[in-house]
Amino acid sequence: VEIDENAPTGVFFKDPGLGRTRVFYYRRGSAASLMRAELLDPVLRMPPQLVHLTGITPALSQQCDDMMSQLFHAFRKSSTTISFDVNFRESLWPHAKAAMRLIELAQQADVVFVGLDEAQALWGPRKPDDLRTLIDQPRVLVVKNGAIGATVYHEEDSEFVPALKVDVREPVGAGDAFAAGWLSGLLRNLPHGQRLRLGHLLASDALSSTADHHAPKAKPCLHAALSVNEAEWVDVTLTPQSDNVGTGDVLENYPGI
């Protein structure tokens, strides 16, 4: 952690409303927008097993963009797995610049997360297979398609896992939650299909509540959700999350819980 005494801390506010949540960001000139490549030195001395990056960072400033270039260059020389979430934010930079820079970064990563809707806005592909043809360098490409499900492309194969049925209260944070679940499965060496299931399970928590943090589901609940067959997975529904942090959520429509 480094303190910049001359720059403010960035902050954002959520304004949940019926059917729509407005988000207000105040980060221009913030300490985070002034991040630079030198900040990476302590990390590079002890490279992590996994580093997760976002397409928002290079849009914050030229310094941040330069730092991203240095980070990709440094970690590609180590055994660190680079995970990259495209995370296109139209309000942060011109469309043409974002499209060019984000695909450049995506092609350098080991694992890429991208929503089909943002991919269409950036580059035009309308199907996950077309997107894999476009982003063909990463070992793994995860294409999220909202309430329909997610497809993972790995080596010469692909797998699709449908999304869970969930009563959506707010979509903010669902993409980050999905990535967290999938990467947790990666670090546990789970099969690709179970990684997608973990992503859906964590995303469903974010979707079913206006809160920004939840205790994880109980281990028996997660184990059951990862163990059911495909037909049972399609029938799984989740009880809505309370907006208070807690562990009371359960899987419904599954006899083992």
PDB file of C-alpha atoms in Angstrom:
ATOM      1  CA  VAL A   1       0.000   0.000   0.000  1.00  0.00           C
ATOM      2  CA  GLU A   2       1.290   3.420  -0.898  1.00  0.00           C
ATOM      3  CA  ILE A   3      -0.171   6.715   0.362  1.00  0.00           C
ATOM      4  CA  ASP A   4      -0.335   9.742  -1.945  1.00  0.00           C
ATOM      5  CA  GLU A   5      -0.790  12.806   0.238  1.00  0.00           C
ATOM      6  CA  ASN A   6      -1.627  15.003  -2.753  1.00  0.00           C
ATOM      7  CA  ALA A   7      -4.428  12.947  -4.300  1.00  0.00           C
ATOM      8  CA  PRO A   8      -7.893  12.011  -3.018  1.00  0.00           C
ATOM      9  CA  THR A   9      -9.183   8.497  -2.525  1.00  0.00           C
ATOM     10  CA  GLY A  10     -11.596   7.478  -5.252  1.00  0.00           C
ATOM     11  CA  VAL A  11     -15.151   6.729  -4.207  1.00  0.00           C
ATOM     12  CA  PHE A  12     -18.372   5.543  -5.809  1.00  0.00           C
ATOM     13  CA  PHE A  13     -22.015   5.419  -4.792  1.00  0.00           C
ATOM     14  CA  LYS A  14     -24.806   3.063  -5.764  1.00  0.00           C
ATOM     15  CA  ASP A  15     -28.393   4.265  -6.007  1.00  0.00           C
ATOM     16  CA  PRO A  16     -30.571   1.139  -6.255  1.00  0.00           C
ATOM     17  CA  GLY A  17     -33.969   1.740  -7.813  1.00  0.00           C
ATOM     18  CA  LEU A  18     -36.864  -0.253  -9.187  1.00  0.00           C
ATOM     19  CA  GLY A  19     -35.500  -2.111 -12.192  1.00  0.00           C
ATOM     20  CA  ARG A  20     -32.360   0.015 -12.429  1.00  0.00           C
ATOM     21  CA  THR A  21     -29.345   0.905 -10.311  1.00  0.00           C
ATOM     22  CA  ARG A  22     -27.435   4.091 -10.961  1.00  0.00           C
ATOM     23  CA  VAL A  23     -23.720   4.160 -10.109  1.00  0.00           C
ATOM     24  CA  PHE A  24     -21.767   7.370  -9.555  1.00  0.00           C
ATOM     25  CA  TYR A  25     -17.963   7.322  -9.747  1.00  0.00           C
ATOM     26  CA  TYR A  26     -15.650  10.019  -8.378  1.00  0.00           C
ATOM     27  CA  ARG A  27     -12.150   8.885  -9.307  1.00  0.00           C
ATOM     28  CA  ARG A  28     -10.714  11.509 -11.627  1.00  0.00           C
ATOM     29  CA  GLY A  29      -7.332  12.549 -10.235  1.00  0.00           C
ATOM     30  CA  SER A  30      -7.588   9.929  -7.487  1.00  0.00           C
ATOM     31  CA  ALA A  31      -4.558   8.174  -6.038  1.00  0.00           C
ATOM     32  CA  ALA A  32      -5.565   5.002  -7.898  1.00  0.00           C
ATOM     33  CA  SER A  33      -5.689   6.841 -11.233  1.00  0.00           C
ATOM     34  CA  LEU A  34      -2.056   7.837 -10.656  1.00  0.00           C
ATOM     35  CA  MET A  35      -0.746   4.290 -10.286  1.00  0.00           C
ATOM     36  CA  ARG A  36       2.513   3.696 -12.128  1.00  0.00           C
ATOM     37  CA  ALA A  37       4.767   0.829 -13.108  1.00  0.00           C
ATOM     38  CA  GLU A  38       7.113   1.310 -10.135  1.00  0.00           C
ATOM     39  CA  LEU A  39       4.347   0.149  -7.798  1.00  0.00           C
ATOM     40  CA  LEU A  40       4.807  -3.344  -9.226  1.00  0.00           C
ATOM     41  CA  ASP A  41       8.355  -3.809  -7.918  1.00  0.00           C
ATOM     42  CA  PRO A  42       7.414  -5.467  -4.577  1.00  0.00           C
ATOM     43  CA  VAL A  43       4.968  -7.779  -6.371  1.00  0.00           C
ATOM     44  CA  LEU A  44       7.458  -8.765  -9.031  1.00  0.00           C
ATOM     45  CA  ARG A  45      10.018  -9.783  -6.404  1.00  0.00           C
ATOM     46  CA  MET A  46       7.561 -12.464  -5.205  1.00  0.00           C
ATOM     47  CA  PRO A  47       5.374 -13.274  -8.232  1.00  0.00           C
ATOM     48  CA  PRO A  48       1.927 -14.589  -7.270  1.00  0.00           C
ATOM     49  CA  GLN A  49       0.403 -17.772  -8.629  1.00  0.00           C
ATOM     50  CA  LEU A  50      -2.385 -15.735 -10.213  1.00  0.00           C
ATOM     51  CA  VAL A  51      -2.918 -12.062 -11.011  1.00  0.00           C
ATOM     52  CA  HIS A  52      -6.372 -10.792 -11.993  1.00  0.00           C
ATOM     53  CA  LEU A  53      -6.584  -7.605 -14.067  1.00  0.00           C
ATOM     54  CA  THR A  54      -9.416  -5.487 -15.401  1.00  0.00           C
ATOM     55  CA  GLY A  55      -9.987  -3.444 -18.531  1.00  0.00           C
ATOM     56  CA  ILE A  56     -11.047  -0.501 -16.386  1.00  0.00           C
ATOM     57  CA  THR A  57      -7.507   0.187 -15.148  1.00  0.00           C
ATOM     58  CA  PRO A  58      -5.911   1.200 -18.494  1.00  0.00           C
ATOM     59  CA  ALA A  59      -8.777   3.646 -19.079  1.00  0.00           C
ATOM     60  CA  LEU A  60      -8.086   5.641 -15.914  1.00  0.00           C
ATOM     61  CA  SER A  61      -4.936   7.430 -17.095  1.00  0.00           C
ATOM     62  CA  GLN A  62      -1.924   7.074 -19.364  1.00  0.00           C
ATOM     63  CA  GLN A  63       0.151   6.144 -16.293  1.00  0.00           C
ATOM     64  CA  CYS A  64      -2.246   3.301 -15.509  1.00  0.00           C
ATOM     65  CA  ASP A  65      -2.176   2.133 -19.116  1.00  0.00           C
ATOM     66  CA  ASP A  66       1.625   2.128 -19.097  1.00  0.00           C
ATOM     67  CA  MET A  67       1.569   0.170 -15.842  1.00  0.00           C
ATOM     68  CA  MET A  68      -0.666  -2.459 -17.454  1.00  0.00           C
ATOM     69  CA  SER A  69       1.789  -2.882 -20.317  1.00  0.00           C
ATOM     70  CA  GLN A  70       4.659  -3.333 -17.885  1.00  0.00           C
ATOM     71  CA  LEU A  71       2.637  -5.744 -15.775  1.00  0.00           C
ATOM     72  CA  PHE A  72       1.741  -7.980 -18.713  1.00  0.00           C
ATOM     73  CA  HIS A  73       5.348  -7.937 -19.900  1.00  0.00           C
ATOM     74  CA  ALA A  74       6.729  -8.809 -16.457  1.00  0.00           C
ATOM     75  CA  PHE A  75       4.309 -11.586 -15.557  1.00  0.00           C
ATOM     76  CA  ARG A  76       4.480 -13.263 -18.955  1.00  0.00           C
ATOM     77  CA  LYS A  77       8.137 -13.978 -18.154  1.00  0.00           C
ATOM     78  CA  SER A  78       7.181 -15.711 -14.874  1.00  0.00           C
ATOM     79  CA  SER A  79       4.987 -18.679 -14.013  1.00  0.00           C
ATOM     80  CA  THR A  80       2.152 -16.376 -12.943  1.00  0.00           C
ATOM     81  CA  THR A  81      -1.224 -16.971 -14.578  1.00  0.00           C
ATOM     82  CA  ILE A  82      -2.625 -13.713 -15.972  1.00  0.00           C
ATOM     83  CA  SER A  83      -6.399 -13.382 -15.751  1.00  0.00           C
ATOM     84  CA  PHE A  84      -8.042 -10.468 -17.582  1.00  0.00           C
ATOM     85  CA  ASP A  85     -11.638  -9.264 -17.404  1.00  0.00           C
ATOM     86  CA  VAL A  86     -12.432  -7.040 -20.410  1.00  0.00           C
ATOM     87  CA  ASN A  87     -14.827  -4.909 -18.320  1.00  0.00           C
ATOM     88  CA  PHE A  88     -15.574  -2.315 -21.026  1.00  0.00           C
ATOM     89  CA  ARG A  89     -16.819   0.978 -19.566  1.00  0.00           C
ATOM     90  CA  GLU A  90     -17.989   3.262 -22.352  1.00  0.00           C
ATOM     91  CA  SER A  91     -17.935   6.371 -20.162  1.00  0.00           C
ATOM     92  CA  LEU A  92     -14.190   6.093 -19.502  1.00  0.00           C
ATOM     93  CA  TRP A  93     -12.686   6.288 -22.981  1.00  0.00           C
ATOM     94  CA  PRO A  94     -13.482   6.598 -26.707  1.00  0.00           C
ATOM     95  CA  HIS A  95     -14.997   3.466 -28.240  1.00  0.00           C
ATOM     96  CA  ALA A  96     -12.383   3.036 -30.963  1.00  0.00           C
ATOM     97  CA  LYS A  97      -9.480   3.361 -28.530  1.00  0.00           C
ATOM     98  CA  ALA A  98     -11.083   0.959 -26.060  1.00  0.00           C
ATOM     99  CA  ALA A  99     -11.770  -1.660 -28.741  1.00  0.00           C
ATOM    100  CA  MET A 100      -8.164  -1.635 -29.930  1.00  0.00           C
ATOM    101  CA  ARG A 101      -6.527  -1.582 -26.505  1.00  0.00           C
ATOM    102  CA  LEU A 102      -8.781  -4.149 -24.837  1.00  0.00           C
ATOM    103  CA  ILE A 103      -8.311  -6.803 -27.491  1.00  0.00           C
ATOM    104  CA  GLU A 104      -4.566  -6.151 -27.415  1.00  0.00           C
ATOM    105  CA  LEU A 105      -4.498  -6.845 -23.674  1.00  0.00           C
ATOM    106  CA  ALA A 106      -6.878  -9.796 -23.939  1.00  0.00           C
ATOM    107  CA  GLN A 107      -4.661 -11.524 -26.474  1.00  0.00           C
ATOM    108  CA  GLN A 108      -1.738 -11.378 -24.005  1.00  0.00           C
ATOM    109  CA  ALA A 109      -3.602 -12.979 -21.086  1.00  0.00           C
ATOM    110  CA  ASP A 110      -3.816 -16.644 -20.081  1.00  0.00           C
ATOM    111  CA  VAL A 111      -7.476 -16.436 -19.023  1.00  0.00           C
ATOM    112  CA  VAL A 112      -9.992 -13.907 -20.392  1.00  0.00           C
ATOM    113  CA  PHE A 113     -13.497 -13.092 -19.160  1.00  0.00           C
ATOM    114  CA  VAL A 114     -15.827 -11.176 -21.459  1.00  0.00           C
ATOM    115  CA  GLY A 115     -19.556 -10.604 -21.674  1.00  0.00           C
ATOM    116  CA  LEU A 116     -21.132 -11.344 -25.044  1.00  0.00           C
ATOM    117  CA  ASP A 117     -22.970  -8.015 -24.902  1.00  0.00           C
ATOM    118  CA  GLU A 118     -19.794  -5.971 -24.358  1.00  0.00           C
ATOM    119  CA  ALA A 119     -17.979  -7.986 -27.039  1.00  0.00           C
ATOM    120  CA  GLN A 120     -20.722  -7.107 -29.515  1.00  0.00           C
ATOM    121  CA  ALA A 121     -20.426  -3.433 -28.578  1.00  0.00           C
ATOM    122  CA  LEU A 122     -16.640  -3.480 -28.936  1.00  0.00           C
ATOM    123  CA  TRP A 123     -15.920  -5.779 -31.863  1.00  0.00           C
ATOM    124  CA  GLY A 124     -19.197  -7.006 -33.353  1.00  0.00           C
ATOM    125  CA  PRO A 125     -19.201 -10.824 -32.802  1.00  0.00           C
ATOM    126  CA  ARG A 126     -22.729 -12.051 -32.090  1.00  0.00           C
ATOM    127  CA  LYS A 127     -21.937 -15.644 -31.062  1.00  0.00           C
ATOM    128  CA  PRO A 128     -19.450 -17.070 -28.544  1.00  0.00           C
ATOM    129  CA  ASP A 129     -17.766 -19.167 -31.264  1.00  0.00           C
ATOM    130  CA  ASP A 130     -17.122 -16.027 -33.320  1.00  0.00           C
ATOM    131  CA  LEU A 131     -15.583 -14.394 -30.282  1.00  0.00           C
ATOM    132  CA  ARG A 132     -13.211 -17.315 -29.784  1.00  0.00           C
ATOM    133  CA  THR A 133     -12.086 -16.890 -33.384  1.00  0.00           C
ATOM    134  CA  LEU A 134     -11.345 -13.240 -32.627  1.00  0.00           C
ATOM    135  CA  ILE A 135      -9.667 -13.771 -29.223  1.00  0.00           C
ATOM    136  CA  ASP A 136      -7.650 -16.863 -30.088  1.00  0.00           C
ATOM    137  CA  GLN A 137      -4.409 -16.475 -28.123  1.00  0.00           C
ATOM    138  CA  PRO A 138      -5.439 -17.055 -24.465  1.00  0.00           C
ATOM    139  CA  ARG A 139      -5.373 -20.609 -23.144  1.00  0.00           C
ATOM    140  CA  VAL A 140      -8.864 -20.082 -21.757  1.00  0.00           C
ATOM    141  CA  LEU A 141     -11.698 -17.787 -22.853  1.00  0.00           C
ATOM    142  CA  VAL A 142     -14.846 -17.481 -20.742  1.00  0.00           C
ATOM    143  CA  VAL A 143     -17.807 -15.885 -22.534  1.00  0.00           C
ATOM    144  CA  LYS A 144     -20.676 -14.791 -20.279  1.00  0.00           C
ATOM    145  CA  ASN A 145     -24.133 -14.479 -21.771  1.00  0.00           C
ATOM    146  CA  GLY A 146     -26.264 -13.062 -18.970  1.00  0.00           C
ATOM    147  CA  ALA A 147     -29.199 -15.168 -17.815  1.00  0.00           C
ATOM    148  CA  ILE A 148     -28.539 -17.743 -20.557  1.00  0.00           C
ATOM    149  CA  GLY A 149     -25.239 -19.078 -19.224  1.00  0.00           C
ATOM    150  CA  ALA A 150     -21.511 -19.098 -19.870  1.00  0.00           C
ATOM    151  CA  THR A 151     -19.197 -20.899 -22.294  1.00  0.00           C
ATOM    152  CA  VAL A 152     -15.559 -21.736 -21.623  1.00  0.00           C
ATOM    153  CA  TYR A 153     -13.117 -22.394 -24.461  1.00  0.00           C
ATOM    154  CA  HIS A 154      -9.993 -24.309 -23.507  1.00  0.00           C
ATOM    155  CA  GLU A 155      -7.425 -25.982 -25.733  1.00  0.00           C
ATOM    156  CA  GLU A 156      -9.494 -27.395 -28.614  1.00  0.00           C
ATOM    157  CA  ASP A 157     -12.696 -27.929 -26.646  1.00  0.00           C
ATOM    158  CA  SER A 158     -15.549 -25.897 -25.148  1.00  0.00           C
ATOM    159  CA  GLU A 159     -18.206 -26.340 -22.455  1.00  0.00           C
ATOM    160  CA  PHE A 160     -21.445 -24.506 -21.739  1.00  0.00           C
ATOM    161  CA  VAL A 161     -23.153 -24.290 -18.344  1.00  0.00           C
ATOM    162  CA  PRO A 162     -26.541 -22.583 -18.067  1.00  0.00           C
ATOM    163  CA  ALA A 163     -27.036 -19.820 -15.519  1.00  0.00           C
ATOM    164  CA  LEU A 164     -29.040 -20.470 -12.370  1.00  0.00           C
ATOM    165  CA  LYS A 165     -32.580 -19.234 -11.980  1.00  0.00           C
ATOM    166  CA  VAL A 166     -32.414 -16.222  -9.681  1.00  0.00           C
ATOM    167  CA  ASP A 167     -34.693 -13.369  -8.675  1.00  0.00           C
ATOM    168  CA  VAL A 168     -32.542 -10.437  -9.780  1.00  0.00           C
ATOM    169  CA  ARG A 169     -32.545  -7.498  -7.399  1.00  0.00           C
ATOM    170  CA  GLU A 170     -29.455  -5.736  -8.756  1.00  0.00           C
ATOM    171  CA  PRO A 171     -26.899  -6.658 -11.454  1.00  0.00           C
ATOM    172  CA  VAL A 172     -23.981  -4.561 -10.114  1.00  0.00           C
ATOM    173  CA  GLY A 173     -21.018  -6.754  -9.196  1.00  0.00           C
ATOM    174  CA  ALA A 174     -22.270  -9.973 -10.781  1.00  0.00           C
ATOM    175  CA  GLY A 175     -19.454 -10.089 -13.335  1.00  0.00           C
ATOM    176  CA  ASP A 176     -16.767  -9.691 -10.684  1.00  0.00           C
ATOM    177  CA  ALA A 177     -18.449 -12.337  -8.533  1.00  0.00           C
ATOM    178  CA  PHE A 178     -18.542 -14.745 -11.476  1.00  0.00           C
ATOM    179  CA  ALA A 179     -14.817 -14.232 -12.107  1.00  0.00           C
ATOM    180  CA  ALA A 180     -14.064 -14.798  -8.414  1.00  0.00           C
ATOM    181  CA  GLY A 181     -15.945 -18.096  -8.433  1.00  0.00           C
ATOM    182  CA  TRP A 182     -14.333 -19.315 -11.642  1.00  0.00           C
ATOM    183  CA  LEU A 183     -10.824 -18.388 -10.497  1.00  0.00           C
ATOM    184  CA  SER A 184     -11.441 -20.091  -7.153  1.00  0.00           C
ATOM    185  CA  GLY A 185     -12.186 -23.246  -9.127  1.00  0.00           C
ATOM    186  CA  LEU A 186      -9.020 -22.767 -11.165  1.00  0.00           C
ATOM    187  CA  LEU A 187      -6.870 -22.531  -8.034  1.00  0.00           C
ATOM    188  CA  ARG A 188      -8.522 -25.712  -6.752  1.00  0.00           C
ATOM    189  CA  ASN A 189      -7.874 -27.517 -10.062  1.00  0.00           C
ATOM    190  CA  LEU A 190     -11.578 -28.218 -10.544  1.00  0.00           C
ATOM    191  CA  PRO A 191     -12.858 -29.332 -13.967  1.00  0.00           C
ATOM    192  CA  HIS A 192     -13.918 -26.536 -16.307  1.00  0.00           C
ATOM    193  CA  GLY A 193     -17.616 -27.246 -15.888  1.00  0.00           C
ATOM    194  CA  GLN A 194     -17.393 -26.951 -12.111  1.00  0.00           C
ATOM    195  CA  ARG A 195     -15.478 -23.691 -12.428  1.00  0.00           C
ATOM    196  CA  LEU A 196     -18.378 -22.304 -14.442  1.00  0.00           C
ATOM    197  CA  ARG A 197     -20.817 -23.542 -11.801  1.00  0.00           C
ATOM    198  CA  LEU A 198     -18.858 -21.776  -9.061  1.00  0.00           C
ATOM    199  CA  GLY A 199     -18.963 -18.625 -11.154  1.00  0.00           C
ATOM    200  CA  HIS A 200     -22.732 -18.884 -11.513  1.00  0.00           C
ATOM    201  CA  LEU A 201     -23.189 -19.563  -7.796  1.00  0.00           C
ATOM    202  CA  LEU A 202     -21.270 -16.465  -6.723  1.00  0.00           C
ATOM    203  CA  ALA A 203     -22.849 -14.320  -9.422  1.00  0.00           C
ATOM    204  CA  SER A 204     -26.296 -15.376  -8.234  1.00  0.00           C
ATOM    205  CA  ASP A 205     -25.483 -13.996  -4.780  1.00  0.00           C
ATOM    206  CA  ALA A 206     -24.591 -10.629  -6.279  1.00  0.00           C
ATOM    207  CA  LEU A 207     -27.703 -10.613  -8.444  1.00  0.00           C
ATOM    208  CA  SER A 208     -30.073 -11.445  -5.608  1.00  0.00           C
ATOM    209  CA  SER A 209     -29.051  -8.634  -3.269  1.00  0.00           C
ATOM    210  CA  THR A 210     -28.204  -4.933  -3.243  1.00  0.00           C
ATOM    211  CA  ALA A 211     -25.393  -5.574  -0.746  1.00  0.00           C
ATOM    212  CA  ASP A 212     -21.771  -5.708  -1.893  1.00  0.00           C
ATOM    213  CA  HIS A 213     -20.529  -8.539   0.291  1.00  0.00           C
ATOM    214  CA  HIS A 214     -21.864 -11.881   1.453  1.00  0.00           C
ATOM    215  CA  ALA A 215     -20.468 -14.696   3.496  1.00  0.00           C
ATOM    216  CA  PRO A 216     -19.874 -17.651   1.176  1.00  0.00           C
ATOM    217  CA  LYS A 217     -22.408 -20.424   0.889  1.00  0.00           C
ATOM    218  CA  ALA A 218     -21.986 -23.263   3.330  1.00  0.00           C
ATOM    219  CA  LYS A 219     -19.631 -25.972   2.093  1.00  0.00           C
ATOM    220  CA  PRO A 220     -22.330 -28.682   1.939  1.00  0.00           C
ATOM    221  CA  CYS A 221     -24.389 -26.359  -0.265  1.00  0.00           C
ATOM    222  CA  LEU A 222     -21.487 -25.692  -2.627  1.00  0.00           C
ATOM    223  CA  HIS A 223     -20.532 -29.363  -2.728  1.00  0.00           C
ATOM    224  CA  ALA A 224     -24.094 -30.337  -3.602  1.00  0.00           C
ATOM    225  CA  ALA A 225     -24.298 -27.746  -6.365  1.00  0.00           C
ATOM    226  CA  LEU A 226     -21.026 -28.925  -7.874  1.00  0.00           C
ATOM    227  CA  SER A 227     -21.994 -32.599  -7.638  1.00  0.00           C
ATOM    228  CA  VAL A 228     -25.445 -32.658  -9.233  1.00  0.00           C
ATOM    229  CA  ASN A 229     -25.853 -33.918 -12.776  1.00  0.00           C
ATOM    230  CA  GLU A 230     -26.701 -31.598 -15.650  1.00  0.00           C
ATOM    231  CA  ALA A 231     -30.451 -32.157 -15.440  1.00  0.00           C
ATOM    232  CA  GLU A 232     -30.459 -31.426 -11.694  1.00  0.00           C
ATOM    233  CA  TRP A 233     -28.313 -28.317 -12.177  1.00  0.00           C
ATOM    234  CA  VAL A 234     -30.878 -26.833 -14.559  1.00  0.00           C
ATOM    235  CA  ASP A 235     -33.559 -27.260 -11.866  1.00  0.00           C
ATOM    236  CA  VAL A 236     -31.559 -25.658  -9.051  1.00  0.00           C
ATOM    237  CA  THR A 237     -32.951 -22.389  -7.731  1.00  0.00           C
ATOM    238  CA  LEU A 238     -31.549 -20.237  -4.970  1.00  0.00           C
ATOM    239  CA  THR A 239     -33.284 -18.537  -2.106  1.00  0.00           C
ATOM    240  CA  PRO A 240     -32.842 -14.736  -2.232  1.00  0.00           C
ATOM    241  CA  GLN A 241     -29.897 -13.364  -0.288  1.00  0.00           C
ATOM    242  CA  SER A 242     -30.560 -11.122   2.648  1.00  0.00           C
ATOM    243  CA  ASP A 243     -28.970  -7.707   2.393  1.00  0.00           C
ATOM    244  CA  ASN A 244     -27.290  -8.487   5.708  1.00  0.00           C
ATOM    245  CA  VAL A 245     -24.143 -10.567   5.626  1.00  0.00           C
ATOM    246  CA  GLY A 246     -25.010 -14.095   6.659  1.00  0.00           C
ATOM    247  CA  THR A 247     -24.883 -17.778   5.840  1.00  0.00           C
ATOM    248  CA  GLY A 248     -28.555 -18.682   5.871  1.00  0.00           C
ATOM    249  CA  ASP A 249     -28.958 -19.232   2.138  1.00  0.00           C
ATOM    250  CA  VAL A 250     -29.736 -22.718   0.882  1.00  0.00           C
ATOM    251  CA  LEU A 251     -30.231 -24.538  -2.368  1.00  0.00           C
ATOM    252  CA  GLU A 252     -33.815 -25.374  -3.162  1.00  0.00           C
ATOM    253  CA  ASN A 253     -35.167 -28.186  -5.338  1.00  0.00           C
ATOM    254  CA  TYR A 254     -32.244 -30.438  -4.508  1.00  0.00           C
ATOM    255  CA  PRO A 255     -32.974 -33.434  -2.276  1.00  0.00           C
ATOM    256  CA  GLY A 256     -29.523 -33.513  -0.717  1.00  0.00           C
ATOM    257  CA  ILE A 257     -30.022 -30.182   1.090  1.00  0.00           C
TER     258      ILE A 257
END
